[in-house]
Every structure is written in structure tokens, then in C-alpha cells.
């Protein structure tokens, strides 16, 4: 317990220092994105369009430490942001040609459907229900649902202890859906962003916060000594890149990019520069080139 | 349409929550607002100053800021209550300022001659208030109060952004869940709001007409 | 000297008032001390909590300028931008609605009445959500559209109340020199109505500005959401200070514009013929002029 807390605290300092390094303008970023200069795509593909425009709109989270967190500088930082930048680079788009849009969990499908964003890289879990509305490239990371409580709360050790307790989560997220389906005795309090749950958790208005373990770890790192994760992960949450349904060429392109990034170490670099400061570096998962139904 | 019909129980729950919020916060605002109104017309300067400052401050603060304060900031300084109660606090504190102004202008609308006549025939303060001032002030106060209640009902929608599952919250949840059927879902929500606001508006018209006639 | 409730104070009343003043003053001071103490106990006055405003501590790479720029240029800028554009369109649409509402034929009026009553009875945030999800507009456009629709309905009613309160002689004179209904309305009555209702109109614009903060709920990065963003970035310790500064900015901006409305009212009473209509008791969050309703059954100049 103590060793973990100490590492978390140290991790927090290193994390913020790493984020600081990423935010600097003097070019010593560890994850310097490569931008393809000479690249051409087939006529009529999304890639060609984006490459022509020299701009892409990417939806991500703005409030999650380690994955997508926006500071006063204006642009978000985190692992999801790095992955998005890599993909943009392969399309020949410079980092400042990327427009970052905040996609809270509930808005991810509507924004893709409307075309308001080109892709979504926002701790976006792939599941069958969502596959009916959007398509997914990846996964590029596999998380798992877990529970966050106050450090001195010993009552809750796992999801079964949540019966009768107030649990905070986010509208439109798989963890919330999971709670509703499999643990209906837990009282859900929903909001539109996980960071809104921290204050209520801190002062007892809710007993626990449930979402993916990596998101929770980010909060633990940001607030050392206050919160702890409880229990093992009890689901699998493969993070994918959401894009317009049935755009198979684009999906293949992104999957190719991901696999290339796995092989040449860019994925690992991106991880170590962001989430890797607090979490161990896993093996990149296999991308799933599934047959999209209804296309 | 199916989205609406399947989820009628949820709509109903949201409607009940909206109504409860409006009524509870409305009563609290009435009490607090009348007290503040009394402060504003009292001859004691500190009370007058307090009332005036309160009203000016609240009138220039957006309701979302008040909500944000009660839900996220107040717990940090010791006020820890369930979300519904925070919503009631926020709505009452906000609405009380407008009730206060309505009460004040109502009292001031009674002509001074009435009060002077009452005092000259020897009525005490309480008697003057009860028999002469309030009945007349009441007529001026009621129409704005109904409008304040209508605005309060619409303002309960802000609670939907702060952990309370009332009509707007229900609408947002269903609109995101049934993203192909958004128009039907939100029209359903609109229907329930209009169920409260339009009859209240008609009531306000009736009351105002009667009041104008009586004067 | 006499007010409705209180007579001119005699010696006993003066003594009572003095006691009341002292006691009241002490009670208020005690309350204030309580609040300050509660804040102090929870560490709100520690310098490190306010440091981000002039010298952000080491782990954060941002300068104080970044913080202020984010709050003012991003947050407040977004608020003012949405409010400004919404105000213009709300005024234009409000004029259209007022004219439509005062059409000579009843059957033309009825759709106008329906539209106005429908949008007046709905929360602004619902209109914003509808615009964002059902109409597929960007968040900025949705916020503006929600504000425009709602406030146009209110402004339409304010203008109508203004027109109705004008002396009948105006329209009679206009008809006498051969103007049509529409010419009378647009050339003679509306300009005077605007001048007369100017304080109410400006008041409504303050309400519009306040309502831009509802964009917070649908994800628009106005001032409050910027505060929230900074809280997410810097951490919980800075919540109170960030909130305090954000709220102070909001209140200052709204207050200045309200003062403008009051100044206009005072100035207008001296100049305009027949004076200006006083700002009705604000029924706020979503303002409804009490004035509009009584005039409904009576004729007015038209």
C-alpha cells in the first residue's frame, strides 16, 4: 500500500514534469511527431480529402489526465492526443493543422455522425452497440473498468460491494451502462465528465467513481494520497479510434498506421511520454479488422 | 416516436422531479424573498444595505455560477449536502432576489396616503400591515410572482447539468441514447415543460386582468 | 419622509432604530466573520492556492499570462462573442415577430402568438440542446440559436408592449396622411416603441448575456467552463480561487451593462415624448415583462 502511494506521488511529479516537457516550445519533446511530406492517396478517399485540406478535426477528452487534458495553452495533451497526432502525421498534416474538439462521452457518436469531427480518439471503448453507429480502428490500448474510492474507504473492495452505494459515472459511457445492466443495486449519479465526479467523491456526496482503470489512475496521480483504486478490473475496455461507419479505406489506413507505430516504437514512445509516467508500458494490442455489418 | 413511448416512465420521473424542485425551491424562495423584502424596506440601514447588496449581487450572477458554487465549491468549505438539496439551495437563493424585488415594489405601490390614514386612525404597525397595506400590495405582487414561478420552472433545467435527473437531464440522456430520434425525444420534453408554463401563463393573465379591474 | 410601512420616527422609534442598527450591524459582522473563518479553516486563504494568478508553481509550465489569457480571451471572449451575435439576431428577429404579431388580420396573428408562446415557455438550455443535437449545428451555433429564438420571442413582446403603450394619436395621424398599416408600424410606431422600451431592451440583453453561461451545460467553452477546465488541469486546490475570479469577472461585466440600462432609463425619461417605460421587475433567468400580458385584450393604437 505505502509503496504504491509513494510511487504514485513520485509518478505525479514526474508526470507533470513530463507534461511540462511536452508543452515546451523548445523542441525537446520526446514524442516528436513525424509528418509525411510526400504522400499521396487514392482519389475520393477520406485520406486524400484530409491530405488536400492539410487539416483534420479530432475529437478527444479535455479533462482526463494522461489521455486528454487541456491546459491554458489551449491544446490538449495525453496519450490519445499523441496517437491522433501520429495519424495526422501519416496523412501529411502538421500538428498545428489539427483542430482538437472536446468530445465528452455522450457526444462521441453524434459528432462522428454529423461529421463535426473526422475521428475520435477519446478513451473510446469498442463495443457492438456502438459498431452499429460508427466504425472503429484499433484497438490501440486495452483498459478495464475499475472503481475509485477515498483512500480510507475500506467498505468497497469490488463491484459487488457497490449495492446500495452511490456511484458516479458519465452519461453515455460503457462503465455506466455496465453498472445499469449488471449491478443495478448501485445508485448511479451521472454527469457529463469524469472530473466532475472528483469533488462529490471527495466530500462524500458519492461513495465511488467507476470508469476505466487508466482514467482512474490519472486522477490518482493528479491527487496523491486522496484516492485509491479498489479491486481488479472487471471488464475489458478496448480503446479504438472512432470514424464514420463503413469508411473501410480510412479504417484500413488507420489500422495500418497503428501497426506501423507498434513496430517502429512510436506507440511506445507516445505511451512513455504520457501515460507511461504513471502506468507500466504494456504490449500493444492486435488491431481488429472486423467486417463491418450493414455496410 | 417509439423512443418517447417506451420511456414514458422516465419522462414522468423527470417531470415529477422538475415539479418538486420548482415547488420546494419556490416556497423557500418565497420565504427568503419576503424576508429580504422586509429588510429592504426597513428603517434599519444595515439591513437595507444587506438586502440591496444581496439583490444586486444575485441579479448580476448567472444561475449556472450559483449552481456551480453550491455543487462544487461549497463542499470544499464545509457545506456537504445531497445533489437535490444543492439544487434547491441554488434555485432558492437565486429566485429569492426576484421575489424580494416583487415584494418591495408591491409594498411601495400602495399609496402613502393609505398608510398615513391608517396610522392616523390609530392602527398599530401590525394592524396597518395586515388590514391595509398587504391586501393592496398583494394585488401588485401576485402577477410578477406567477411570472417568477414560471421562470423558476424553466430554471430547474439547469439542475440537469448538475447531477439531478429532472426533465432536461432525461431529455439529454434519451437524446444521446436514441441519436436517430432526437426531435421526437426533445419534443416530448418540451411538451412536459409547456404543461407547466402555459397554464401558469394563462393564470397570470387572468389574475392580472382581475387585478387591473379591481383597481 | 413617511414610507408606506413606517411613519416619521419619533423619539422611541429613533431609539428602536438605533438599537436595530447596532444589533443588525453586529449580527452581519458576526456572519461575515463566520464565513471568513470557515474559509480560513479550509485553507482558502493560503497563498499557494492563489499563486497561479501571478506565478504558477514549478510543475506547471504555463505562465500567469497563459492563465489570464485563457480566462479572459478564451472564456470571457467566447461569452461576449456568443452574446454579441445572439443580441443582434435576437433584435432583428424580435422586430419581425413584433410586426407579425400586430398584423391586421387575426388569422395571421395566431401563428405568431403560437410561436411566441411556445418558445417563451421552454428553457433556453433545452433550445440549445435541440439546436446542437437535432439540427446538427456546432456548439457555438447551437448556443447562439437557442439564445436568439428565446430572446426574440421576449423582445417581440417587449416591442409590442411598447407599441401598444404609445398614444393613439400617433397612428391616427399616420392613417390620416394616408399611410398603410405596415408603413405606420415600421416608420412611425416601432421607432418610438424602441426608444420608449430601451431600458427594458437593454435589460433583456443583460439577461441574454447571463444566459450564455447556460452554454456550460451543452459544452460551450464560455467563462465557467474555462474555469472548470483550469480546475481539471491545475487540480482541486485551486477550485475556490479559480471560481472566485471567474464569478467576479461575470458579475463585473453584467453589472456594468446593467448600469448602462439604468443610465439610459434616467436619460430617456428626460428626453423621450411620454417618457420611457421603467424596467419591469425582472423576473429573471428567463425574463418575462409583466407589461406585455395586460395589454393583450385592450386595443392600443393599432
CSV table of N, CA and C in Angstrom, one decimal, chain C residues 230-282:
chain,number,residue,atom,x,y,z
C,230,UNK,N,-9.6,24.8,-16.2
C,230,UNK,CA,-8.4,25.1,-15.4
C,230,UNK,C,-8.4,24.2,-14.1
C,231,UNK,N,-9.5,24.0,-13.5
C,231,UNK,CA,-9.6,23.2,-12.3
C,231,UNK,C,-9.1,21.8,-12.7
C,232,UNK,N,-9.6,21.3,-13.8
C,232,UNK,CA,-9.2,19.9,-14.2
C,232,UNK,C,-7.7,19.8,-14.4
C,233,UNK,N,-7.1,20.9,-14.9
C,233,UNK,CA,-5.7,20.9,-15.3
C,233,UNK,C,-4.8,21.2,-14.0
C,234,UNK,N,-5.2,22.2,-13.3
C,234,UNK,CA,-4.3,22.6,-12.1
C,234,UNK,C,-4.6,21.7,-10.9
C,235,UNK,N,-5.8,21.2,-10.8
C,235,UNK,CA,-6.1,20.4,-9.6
C,235,UNK,C,-7.0,21.1,-8.7
C,236,UNK,N,-7.5,20.3,-7.7
C,236,UNK,CA,-8.6,20.7,-6.9
C,236,UNK,C,-8.3,21.9,-6.0
C,237,UNK,N,-7.0,22.0,-5.6
C,237,UNK,CA,-6.7,23.0,-4.6
C,237,UNK,C,-7.0,24.4,-5.1
C,238,UNK,N,-7.1,24.6,-6.4
C,238,UNK,CA,-7.3,25.9,-7.0
C,238,UNK,C,-8.7,26.2,-7.3
C,239,UNK,N,-9.6,25.2,-6.9
C,239,UNK,CA,-11.0,25.4,-7.3
C,239,UNK,C,-11.6,26.7,-6.8
C,240,UNK,N,-11.4,27.0,-5.5
C,240,UNK,CA,-12.1,28.1,-5.0
C,240,UNK,C,-11.6,29.4,-5.6
C,241,UNK,N,-10.3,29.5,-5.7
C,241,UNK,CA,-9.7,30.8,-6.3
C,241,UNK,C,-10.1,31.0,-7.8
C,242,UNK,N,-10.1,29.9,-8.5
C,242,UNK,CA,-10.5,30.0,-9.9
C,242,UNK,C,-11.9,30.4,-10.0
C,243,UNK,N,-12.8,29.8,-9.2
C,243,UNK,CA,-14.2,30.1,-9.2
C,243,UNK,C,-14.4,31.5,-8.8
C,244,UNK,N,-13.7,32.0,-7.8
C,244,UNK,CA,-13.9,33.3,-7.3
C,244,UNK,C,-13.6,34.3,-8.4
C,245,UNK,N,-12.5,34.1,-9.1
C,245,UNK,CA,-12.1,35.1,-10.1
C,245,UNK,C,-13.1,35.0,-11.3
C,246,UNK,N,-13.5,33.8,-11.7
C,246,UNK,CA,-14.4,33.7,-12.8
C,246,UNK,C,-15.7,34.4,-12.4
C,247,UNK,N,-16.3,34.1,-11.2
C,247,UNK,CA,-17.5,34.7,-10.8
C,247,UNK,C,-17.4,36.2,-10.8
C,248,UNK,N,-16.3,36.7,-10.3
C,248,UNK,CA,-16.1,38.2,-10.2
C,248,UNK,C,-16.1,38.8,-11.5
C,249,UNK,N,-15.5,38.2,-12.5
C,249,UNK,CA,-15.5,38.7,-13.9
C,249,UNK,C,-16.9,38.8,-14.4
C,250,UNK,N,-17.6,37.7,-14.3
C,250,UNK,CA,-19.0,37.7,-14.7
C,250,UNK,C,-19.8,38.8,-14.1
C,251,UNK,N,-19.7,38.9,-12.8
C,251,UNK,CA,-20.5,39.9,-12.1
C,251,UNK,C,-20.1,41.3,-12.5
C,252,UNK,N,-18.8,41.5,-12.7
C,252,UNK,CA,-18.4,42.9,-13.1
C,252,UNK,C,-18.9,43.2,-14.5
C,253,UNK,N,-18.9,42.3,-15.4
C,253,UNK,CA,-19.3,42.6,-16.8
C,253,UNK,C,-20.8,42.9,-16.7
C,254,UNK,N,-21.6,42.0,-16.1
C,254,UNK,CA,-23.0,42.1,-16.1
C,254,UNK,C,-23.4,43.4,-15.4
C,255,UNK,N,-22.7,43.7,-14.3
C,255,UNK,CA,-23.0,44.9,-13.5
C,255,UNK,C,-22.9,46.2,-14.4
C,256,UNK,N,-21.8,46.2,-15.1
C,256,UNK,CA,-21.5,47.4,-16.0
C,256,UNK,C,-22.7,47.6,-17.0
C,257,UNK,N,-23.1,46.5,-17.6
C,257,UNK,CA,-24.1,46.7,-18.6
C,257,UNK,C,-25.5,47.0,-17.9
C,258,UNK,N,-25.7,46.5,-16.7
C,258,UNK,CA,-26.9,46.9,-16.0
C,258,UNK,C,-26.9,48.4,-15.7
C,259,UNK,N,-25.8,48.9,-15.3
C,259,UNK,CA,-25.7,50.3,-15.0
C,259,UNK,C,-26.0,51.1,-16.2
C,260,UNK,N,-25.5,50.6,-17.4
C,260,UNK,CA,-25.8,51.3,-18.7
C,260,UNK,C,-27.3,51.4,-18.8
C,261,UNK,N,-28.1,50.3,-18.5
C,261,UNK,CA,-29.5,50.3,-18.7
C,261,UNK,C,-30.1,51.3,-17.8
C,262,UNK,N,-29.7,51.4,-16.6
C,262,UNK,CA,-30.2,52.4,-15.6
C,262,UNK,C,-30.0,53.8,-16.1
C,263,UNK,N,-28.7,54.0,-16.6
C,263,UNK,CA,-28.4,55.4,-17.1
C,263,UNK,C,-29.3,55.7,-18.3
C,264,UNK,N,-29.5,54.8,-19.2
C,264,UNK,CA,-30.4,55.0,-20.3
C,264,UNK,C,-31.8,55.4,-19.8
C,265,UNK,N,-32.3,54.7,-18.8
C,265,UNK,CA,-33.6,55.0,-18.3
C,265,UNK,C,-33.7,56.4,-17.8
C,266,UNK,N,-32.7,56.7,-17.0
C,266,UNK,CA,-32.7,58.1,-16.5
C,266,UNK,C,-32.6,59.1,-17.5
C,267,UNK,N,-31.8,58.9,-18.5
C,267,UNK,CA,-31.6,59.9,-19.6
C,267,UNK,C,-32.8,59.9,-20.4
C,268,UNK,N,-33.4,58.8,-20.7
C,268,UNK,CA,-34.6,58.7,-21.5
C,268,UNK,C,-35.8,59.4,-21.0
C,269,UNK,N,-36.0,59.3,-19.7
C,269,UNK,CA,-37.1,60.0,-19.0
C,269,UNK,C,-37.1,61.5,-19.3
C,270,UNK,N,-35.9,62.0,-19.4
C,270,UNK,CA,-35.8,63.5,-19.7
C,270,UNK,C,-36.2,63.8,-21.1
C,271,UNK,N,-35.8,62.9,-22.1
C,271,UNK,CA,-35.9,63.3,-23.5
C,271,UNK,C,-37.2,62.8,-24.2
C,272,UNK,N,-37.5,61.5,-24.1
C,272,UNK,CA,-38.5,60.9,-25.0
C,272,UNK,C,-39.9,61.4,-24.7
C,273,UNK,N,-40.6,61.6,-25.7
C,273,UNK,CA,-42.0,62.0,-25.5
C,273,UNK,C,-42.8,61.0,-24.8
C,274,UNK,N,-43.4,61.4,-23.7
C,274,UNK,CA,-44.2,60.4,-22.9
C,274,UNK,C,-43.3,59.6,-22.0
C,275,UNK,N,-42.0,59.9,-22.0
C,275,UNK,CA,-41.1,59.2,-21.1
C,275,UNK,C,-40.8,57.7,-21.6
C,276,UNK,N,-40.0,57.1,-20.8
C,276,UNK,CA,-39.7,55.7,-21.2
C,276,UNK,C,-40.4,54.8,-20.1
C,277,UNK,N,-40.7,53.6,-20.6
C,277,UNK,CA,-41.3,52.7,-19.6
C,277,UNK,C,-40.2,52.2,-18.7
C,278,UNK,N,-40.5,52.2,-17.4
C,278,UNK,CA,-39.5,51.7,-16.4
C,278,UNK,C,-39.2,50.2,-16.6
C,279,UNK,N,-38.0,49.8,-16.2
C,279,UNK,CA,-37.6,48.4,-16.3
C,279,UNK,C,-38.5,47.7,-15.4
C,280,UNK,N,-39.3,46.7,-15.9
C,280,UNK,CA,-40.2,46.0,-15.1
C,280,UNK,C,-39.4,45.2,-14.1
C,281,UNK,N,-40.1,44.8,-13.0
C,281,UNK,CA,-39.5,43.9,-12.0
C,281,UNK,C,-39.0,42.7,-12.8
C,282,UNK,N,-37.7,42.6,-12.8
C,282,UNK,CA,-37.1,41.5,-13.6
C,282,UNK,C,-37.6,40.2,-13.0
